[in-house]
mmCIF file of C-alpha atoms in Angstrom:
data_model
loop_
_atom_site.group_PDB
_atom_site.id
_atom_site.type_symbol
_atom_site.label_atom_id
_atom_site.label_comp_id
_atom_site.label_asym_id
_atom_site.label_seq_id
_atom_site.Cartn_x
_atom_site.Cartn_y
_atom_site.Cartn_z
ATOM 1 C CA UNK A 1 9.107 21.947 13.444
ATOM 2 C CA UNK A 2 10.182 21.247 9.902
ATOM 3 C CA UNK A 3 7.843 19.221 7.609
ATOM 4 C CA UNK A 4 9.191 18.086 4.503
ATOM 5 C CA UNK A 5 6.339 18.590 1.577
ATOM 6 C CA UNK A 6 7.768 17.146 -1.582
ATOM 7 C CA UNK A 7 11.184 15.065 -2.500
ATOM 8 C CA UNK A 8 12.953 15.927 -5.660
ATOM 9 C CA UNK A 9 13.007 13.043 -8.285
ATOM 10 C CA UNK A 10 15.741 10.806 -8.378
ATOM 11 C CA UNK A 11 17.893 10.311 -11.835
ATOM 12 C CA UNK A 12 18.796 7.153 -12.473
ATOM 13 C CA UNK A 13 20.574 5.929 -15.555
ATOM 14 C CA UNK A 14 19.595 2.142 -16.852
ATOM 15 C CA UNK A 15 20.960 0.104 -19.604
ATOM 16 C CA UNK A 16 21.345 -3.357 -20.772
ATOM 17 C CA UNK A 17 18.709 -5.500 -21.948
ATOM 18 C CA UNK A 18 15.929 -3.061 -21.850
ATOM 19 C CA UNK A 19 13.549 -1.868 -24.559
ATOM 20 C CA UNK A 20 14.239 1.952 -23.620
ATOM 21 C CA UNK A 21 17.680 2.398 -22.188
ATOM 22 C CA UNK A 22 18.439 6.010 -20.900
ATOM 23 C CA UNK A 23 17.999 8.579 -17.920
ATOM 24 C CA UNK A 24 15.064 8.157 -16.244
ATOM 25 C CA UNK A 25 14.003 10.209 -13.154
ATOM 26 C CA UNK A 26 11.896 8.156 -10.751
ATOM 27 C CA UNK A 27 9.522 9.931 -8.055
ATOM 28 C CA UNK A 28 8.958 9.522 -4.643
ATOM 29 C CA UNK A 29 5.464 8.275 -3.845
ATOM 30 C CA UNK A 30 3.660 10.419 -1.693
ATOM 31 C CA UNK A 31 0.973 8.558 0.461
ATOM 32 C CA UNK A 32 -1.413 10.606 2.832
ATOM 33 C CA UNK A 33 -1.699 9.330 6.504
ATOM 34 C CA UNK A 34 -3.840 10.343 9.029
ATOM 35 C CA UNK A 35 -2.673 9.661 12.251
ATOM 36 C CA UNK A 36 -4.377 9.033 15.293
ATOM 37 C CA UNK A 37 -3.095 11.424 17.425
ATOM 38 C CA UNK A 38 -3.435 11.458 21.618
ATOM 39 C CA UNK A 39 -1.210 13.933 23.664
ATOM 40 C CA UNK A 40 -0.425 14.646 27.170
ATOM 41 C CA UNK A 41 -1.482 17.816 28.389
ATOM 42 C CA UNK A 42 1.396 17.992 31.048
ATOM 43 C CA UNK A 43 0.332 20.971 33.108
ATOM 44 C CA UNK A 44 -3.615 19.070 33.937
ATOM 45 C CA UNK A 45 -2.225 15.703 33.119
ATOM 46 C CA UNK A 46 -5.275 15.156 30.894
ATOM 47 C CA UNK A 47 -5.581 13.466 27.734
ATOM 48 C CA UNK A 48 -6.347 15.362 24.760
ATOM 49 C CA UNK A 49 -7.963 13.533 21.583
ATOM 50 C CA UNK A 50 -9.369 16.267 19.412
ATOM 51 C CA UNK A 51 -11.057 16.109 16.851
ATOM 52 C CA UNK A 52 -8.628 18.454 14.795
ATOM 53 C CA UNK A 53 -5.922 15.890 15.803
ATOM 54 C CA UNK A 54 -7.023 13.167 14.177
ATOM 55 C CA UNK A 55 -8.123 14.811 11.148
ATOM 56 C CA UNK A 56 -4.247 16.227 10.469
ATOM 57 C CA UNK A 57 -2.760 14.981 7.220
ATOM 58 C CA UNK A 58 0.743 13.951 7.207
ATOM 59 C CA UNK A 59 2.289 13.349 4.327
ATOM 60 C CA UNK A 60 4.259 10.325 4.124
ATOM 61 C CA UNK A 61 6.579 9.205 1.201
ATOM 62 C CA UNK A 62 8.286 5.878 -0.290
ATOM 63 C CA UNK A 63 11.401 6.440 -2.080
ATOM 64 C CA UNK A 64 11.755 5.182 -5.546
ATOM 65 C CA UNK A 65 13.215 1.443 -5.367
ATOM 66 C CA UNK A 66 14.597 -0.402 -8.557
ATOM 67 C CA UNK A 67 11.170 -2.330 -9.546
ATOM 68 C CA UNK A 68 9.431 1.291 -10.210
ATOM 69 C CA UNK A 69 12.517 2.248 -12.028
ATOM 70 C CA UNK A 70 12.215 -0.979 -14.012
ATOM 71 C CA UNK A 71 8.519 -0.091 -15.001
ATOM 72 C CA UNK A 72 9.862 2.950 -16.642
ATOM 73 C CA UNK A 73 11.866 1.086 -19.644
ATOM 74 C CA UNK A 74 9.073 -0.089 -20.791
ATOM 75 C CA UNK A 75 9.738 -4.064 -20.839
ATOM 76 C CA UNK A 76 13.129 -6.105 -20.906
ATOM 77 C CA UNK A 77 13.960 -8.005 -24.221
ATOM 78 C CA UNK A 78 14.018 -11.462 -24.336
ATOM 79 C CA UNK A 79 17.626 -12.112 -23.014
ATOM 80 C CA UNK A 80 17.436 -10.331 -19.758
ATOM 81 C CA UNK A 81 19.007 -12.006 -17.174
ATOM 82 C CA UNK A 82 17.156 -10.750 -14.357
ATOM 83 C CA UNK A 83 19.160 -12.564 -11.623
ATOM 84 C CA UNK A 84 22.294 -10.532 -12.137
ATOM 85 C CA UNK A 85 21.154 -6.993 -12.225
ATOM 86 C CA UNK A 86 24.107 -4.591 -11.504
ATOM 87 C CA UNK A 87 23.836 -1.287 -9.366
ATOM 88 C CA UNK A 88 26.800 0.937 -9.077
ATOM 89 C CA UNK A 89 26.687 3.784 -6.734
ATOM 90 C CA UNK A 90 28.535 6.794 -5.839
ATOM 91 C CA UNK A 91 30.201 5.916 -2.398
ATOM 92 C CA UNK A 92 29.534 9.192 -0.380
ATOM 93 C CA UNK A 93 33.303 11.059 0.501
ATOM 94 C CA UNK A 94 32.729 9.939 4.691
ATOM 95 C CA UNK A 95 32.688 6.553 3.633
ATOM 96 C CA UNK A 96 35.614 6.694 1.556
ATOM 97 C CA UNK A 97 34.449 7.997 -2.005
ATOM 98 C CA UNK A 98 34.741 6.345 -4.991
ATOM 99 C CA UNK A 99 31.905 3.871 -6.282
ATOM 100 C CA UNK A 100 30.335 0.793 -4.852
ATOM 101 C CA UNK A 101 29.150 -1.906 -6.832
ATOM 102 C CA UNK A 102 26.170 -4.947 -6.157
ATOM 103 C CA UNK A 103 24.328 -7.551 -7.535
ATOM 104 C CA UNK A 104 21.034 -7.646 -6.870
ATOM 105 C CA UNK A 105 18.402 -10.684 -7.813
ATOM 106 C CA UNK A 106 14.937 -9.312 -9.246
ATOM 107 C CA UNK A 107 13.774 -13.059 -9.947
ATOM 108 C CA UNK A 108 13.639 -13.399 -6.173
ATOM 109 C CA UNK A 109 11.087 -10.775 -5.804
ATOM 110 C CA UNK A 110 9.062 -11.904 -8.723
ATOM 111 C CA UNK A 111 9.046 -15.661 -7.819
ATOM 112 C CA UNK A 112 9.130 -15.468 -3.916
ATOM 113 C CA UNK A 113 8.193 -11.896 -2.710
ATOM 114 C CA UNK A 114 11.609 -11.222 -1.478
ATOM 115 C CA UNK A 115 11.487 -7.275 -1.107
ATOM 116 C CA UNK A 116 15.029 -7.232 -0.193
ATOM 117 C CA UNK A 117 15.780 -7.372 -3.461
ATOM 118 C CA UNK A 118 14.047 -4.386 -4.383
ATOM 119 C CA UNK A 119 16.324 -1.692 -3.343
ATOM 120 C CA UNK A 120 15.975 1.960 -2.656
ATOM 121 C CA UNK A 121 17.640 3.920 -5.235
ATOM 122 C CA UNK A 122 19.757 7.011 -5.056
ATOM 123 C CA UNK A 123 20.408 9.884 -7.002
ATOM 124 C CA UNK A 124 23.155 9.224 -9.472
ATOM 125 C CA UNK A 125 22.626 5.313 -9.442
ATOM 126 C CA UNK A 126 23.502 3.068 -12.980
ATOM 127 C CA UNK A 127 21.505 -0.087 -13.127
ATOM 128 C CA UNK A 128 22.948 -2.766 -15.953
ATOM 129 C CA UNK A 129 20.505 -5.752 -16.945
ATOM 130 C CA UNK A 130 23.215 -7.594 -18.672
ATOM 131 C CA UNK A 131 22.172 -10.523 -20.969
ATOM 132 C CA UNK A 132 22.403 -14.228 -20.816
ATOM 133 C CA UNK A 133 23.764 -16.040 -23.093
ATOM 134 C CA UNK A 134 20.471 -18.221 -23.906
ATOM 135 C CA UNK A 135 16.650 -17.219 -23.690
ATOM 136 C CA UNK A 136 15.143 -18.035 -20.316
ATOM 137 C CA UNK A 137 12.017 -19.080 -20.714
ATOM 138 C CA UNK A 138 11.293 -19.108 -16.858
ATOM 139 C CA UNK A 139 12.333 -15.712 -16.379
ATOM 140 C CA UNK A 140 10.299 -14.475 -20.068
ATOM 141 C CA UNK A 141 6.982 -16.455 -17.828
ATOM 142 C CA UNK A 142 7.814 -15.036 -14.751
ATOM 143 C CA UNK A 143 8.173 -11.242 -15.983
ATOM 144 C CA UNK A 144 5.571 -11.276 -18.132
ATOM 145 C CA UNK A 145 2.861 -12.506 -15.519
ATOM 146 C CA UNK A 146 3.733 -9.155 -13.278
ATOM 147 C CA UNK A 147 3.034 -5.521 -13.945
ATOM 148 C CA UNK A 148 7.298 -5.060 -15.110
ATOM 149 C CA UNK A 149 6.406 -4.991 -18.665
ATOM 150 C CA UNK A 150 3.968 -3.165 -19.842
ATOM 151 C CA UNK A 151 0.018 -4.533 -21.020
ATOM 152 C CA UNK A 152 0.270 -3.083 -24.372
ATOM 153 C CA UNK A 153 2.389 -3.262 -27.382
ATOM 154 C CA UNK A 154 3.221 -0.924 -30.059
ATOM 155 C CA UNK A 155 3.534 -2.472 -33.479
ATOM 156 C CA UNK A 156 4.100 -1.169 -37.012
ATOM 157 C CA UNK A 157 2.176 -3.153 -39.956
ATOM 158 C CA UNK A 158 3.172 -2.566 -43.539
ATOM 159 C CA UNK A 159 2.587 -4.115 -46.760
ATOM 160 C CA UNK A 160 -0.197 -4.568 -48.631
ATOM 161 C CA UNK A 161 -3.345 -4.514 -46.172
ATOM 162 C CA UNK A 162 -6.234 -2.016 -45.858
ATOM 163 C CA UNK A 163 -4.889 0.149 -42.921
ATOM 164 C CA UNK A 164 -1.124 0.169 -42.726
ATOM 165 C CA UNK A 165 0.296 1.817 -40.045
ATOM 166 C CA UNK A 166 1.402 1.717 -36.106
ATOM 167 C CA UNK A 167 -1.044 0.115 -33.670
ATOM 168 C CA UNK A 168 -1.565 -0.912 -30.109
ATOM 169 C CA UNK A 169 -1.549 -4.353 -29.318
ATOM 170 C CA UNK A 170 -2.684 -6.239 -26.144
ATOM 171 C CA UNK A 171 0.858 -7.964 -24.170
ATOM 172 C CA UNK A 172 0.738 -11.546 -25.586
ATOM 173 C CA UNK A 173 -1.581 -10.958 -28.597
ATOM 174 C CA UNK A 174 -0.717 -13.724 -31.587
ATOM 175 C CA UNK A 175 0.427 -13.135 -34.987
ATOM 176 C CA UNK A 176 -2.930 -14.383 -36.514
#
């Protein structure tokens, strides 16, 4: 029997209309199940459900999909167009090499719950947000509602106050 115990990260490159373009690497979740195990003892016929059975951990694991990737850039800029997000993949040489190209809809999983849209990535993969060509407010509601962009801000005050300097603001704090 061969168990696999850990999955190498997965380096992705994302650009576009992100606050942090660049190479990310994206892990594989690991997520412990513990299975509730009956065998067949085939020489007695008898059913065996032991304790040390059902105490085994497996371990179980989610590959990376393009929403945890996402979380990594921390936040889109204001003219992401989230419904056109391009994916370009290296087309493996049995299916005829080269690259393969898609279009994938994020607002569908944050409006709807459509996981489809939130596909398993692969080593090597380029994800473009491209922009649109006017704010959409929608989409800026939308995205900032979810956990894509991150709860806290970093902001740099200068001029003539008491305590100049970077600071951490709260997502959506006013200027005031």
């Amino acid at each position: 029997d061969i168990t696999i115990s850990n999955y190498r990260d997965v380096n992705v490159y994302i650009n576009g209309e992100v606050n942090r373009p660049g190479l990310y690497q994206v892990k594989y979740q690991k997520n412990q199940v513990t299975p509730n195990i009956e065998e067949v003892d085939l020489v007695g016929g008898n059913i065996l459900n032991s304790y040390e059975a059902t105490k085994t951990v497996v371990p179980n694991f989610s590959a990376p999909k393009l929403f945890d990737a996402l979380r990594l850039v921390r936040g889109l800029t204001n003219k992401a167009d989230l419904s056109q997000i391009k994916i370009v993949r290296k087309n493996s040489k049995t299916l005829g090499g080269g690259t393969i190209q898609a279009k994938v809809n994020l607002l569908d999983l944050l409006k709807n719950g459509d996981q489809s849209q939130n596909i398993k990535l692969f080593d090597g993969d380029y994800i473009f947000i491209p922009p649109s060509e006017k704010i959409l407010i929608d989409q800026l509601i939308d995205v900032n509602v979810t956990n894509l962009n991150p709860r806290e801000v970093e902001v740099f005050i200068t001029g003539n106050i008491f305590k100049p300097g970077r600071i951490i603001l709260k997502q959506n704090t006013s200027l005031v």
